[in-house]
Amino acid sequence: MSSQAPTTSESKQEVLDLAARFVCPNRVETFQMLGSPPVMGRREGHYFWDFDGRKLFDVHINGGTFSLGHRNPEIVAALHEAIDRYDVGNHHFASEGRARLAETLARVSPGALRYSVFAASGGEANDIAIKSARWATGRRRIVSLIGSFHGHTGLSLPAGDVENAKLFLSDGAGREFEQVPFNDLAAMRKALAERDVAAVIMETIPATYGFPLPEKDYLSAVKSLCDEYGSLYIADEVQTGLGRTGKMWGVEWYGVEPDILVTGKGLSGGMYPIAAAVLSERAGGWLREKGWGHVSTFGGSEIGCHVALQVLKILERPGVLENVQEMSEYLGEGLLRLQQHHPFLKGIRRCGLVIGLEFDNPLGGVLMSAAGYEVGLWAFFAGFERSVLQFKPGILIERNECDELLLLLEKAICLCEERLEAGVEGPSV
Ligand SMILES: Cc1ncc(COP(=O)(O)O)c(C=O)c1O
């Protein structure tokens, strides 16, 4: 796509040059190719401002990290309070923050989940989930979905992003990790039938695959298969948890009570890293036997716990989850109206404010990311399904902000349609 992005300011170019020299050259190059190399400057609420001053309505929100908005004042205040009182703490000791956060997570989680093991990232929390399932079952194999993403740490990587696992010779020896197609129960049964699978790890609505919605009874049937064959069900709720679907956890829509629930991203309020694997009595059995079976200096830092407690307090406030539902319906109606005028918008996948927009072009999501950047909308395509644009507004969004968002989206769609009609070549990502 020919880049119509305005010229890059000197200060922004300096950051891009430094990032290319000392951080990750390929990432900088890829964003340049897409015509959308943002460098975040000021940030507030639903918006962030590029170093060039461009205001962007953020509906990527880093996978849900900024679900309560950028620098939500209540979260900023909680962080200030925490740093006035605490430091990261000593991970060997019991701590008030960890204890209270674990108790709260157990209370708000579905079913009989009990123990929380804390981490600094979703990938680490998924590693803990997999280790716990292996301990509980005495089995090694892990089954996941083709197109799933669970992080880039030691075990989460081969469980999800197989291509990058291969890059680092980490794709799992023999049949340790297996992937089956989404919504395919027969394939799942076949994978579990030998009774040697420790766990099935499932994103409730696979984000990097473009948020395809599970068929009505699929997830509960997978849980029944797990029970039948003695495997544990790990719900990776890193993107679908914490109210984003209109319930506290996405699995609640599908009647699943997982053995392990993994949360991250938004749990930090976008301010201080924290993630957790919430374990059933059985999955967490090792915690009764081996207190040091898993250790992490920064996992469950006391500052992060304080921030996460404030996040959960906000989510439990009356009206917050209801707002997600209302705004989802409102946006849904607007999206349908847009679709009537723009067949380029081919499909709408929506569960609360977890939304994937499918476009009528194999690179439609990529084209829309670039066009969005030009009109003031920051949305990102789904890495494993590039016809889809991830469209994830913050959960405190209001009606007038939805209207603004729909206008920006329509502008970006028009820009793409014009370019496609003119035969402008898209980026080759
Ligand atoms: C569903 C899901 N699980 C796990 C992760 C990994 O989280 P982190 O990047 O914090 O390790 C991600 C990150 O995008 C994710 O989308």
Short mmCIF file of C-alpha atoms and ligand atoms in Angstrom, two decimals, residues 121-124 126 149-151 203 236 238-239 265, ligand 1:
data_model
loop_
_atom_site.label_atom_id
_atom_site.label_comp_id
_atom_site.label_asym_id
_atom_site.label_seq_id
_atom_site.Cartn_x
_atom_site.Cartn_y
_atom_site.Cartn_z
CA SER A 121 3.03 -12.40 32.13
CA GLY A 122 0.30 -14.51 30.56
CA GLY A 123 2.83 -16.84 28.95
CA GLU A 124 4.41 -17.61 32.31
CA ASN A 126 0.20 -20.64 31.04
CA PHE A 149 -1.80 -18.35 20.98
CA HIS A 150 -0.76 -18.81 24.58
CA GLY A 151 2.43 -16.76 24.89
CA GLU A 203 -8.50 -19.81 24.37
CA ASP A 236 -6.74 -19.29 28.73
CA VAL A 238 -5.94 -13.77 29.03
CA GLN A 239 -7.95 -11.97 26.29
CA LYS A 265 -3.09 -8.54 30.43
C1 LIG B 1 -4.75 -15.60 24.70
C2 LIG B 1 -3.36 -15.22 25.15
N1 LIG B 1 -2.73 -15.98 26.06
C3 LIG B 1 -1.51 -15.68 26.50
C4 LIG B 1 -0.84 -14.57 26.04
C5 LIG B 1 0.53 -14.28 26.53
O1 LIG B 1 0.55 -13.18 27.38
P1 LIG B 1 1.92 -12.40 27.66
O2 LIG B 1 2.27 -11.64 26.43
O3 LIG B 1 1.59 -11.52 28.83
O4 LIG B 1 2.94 -13.44 27.99
C6 LIG B 1 -1.45 -13.75 25.09
C7 LIG B 1 -0.74 -12.56 24.57
O5 LIG B 1 -1.12 -11.94 23.61
C8 LIG B 1 -2.75 -14.08 24.63
O6 LIG B 1 -3.36 -13.33 23.72
#
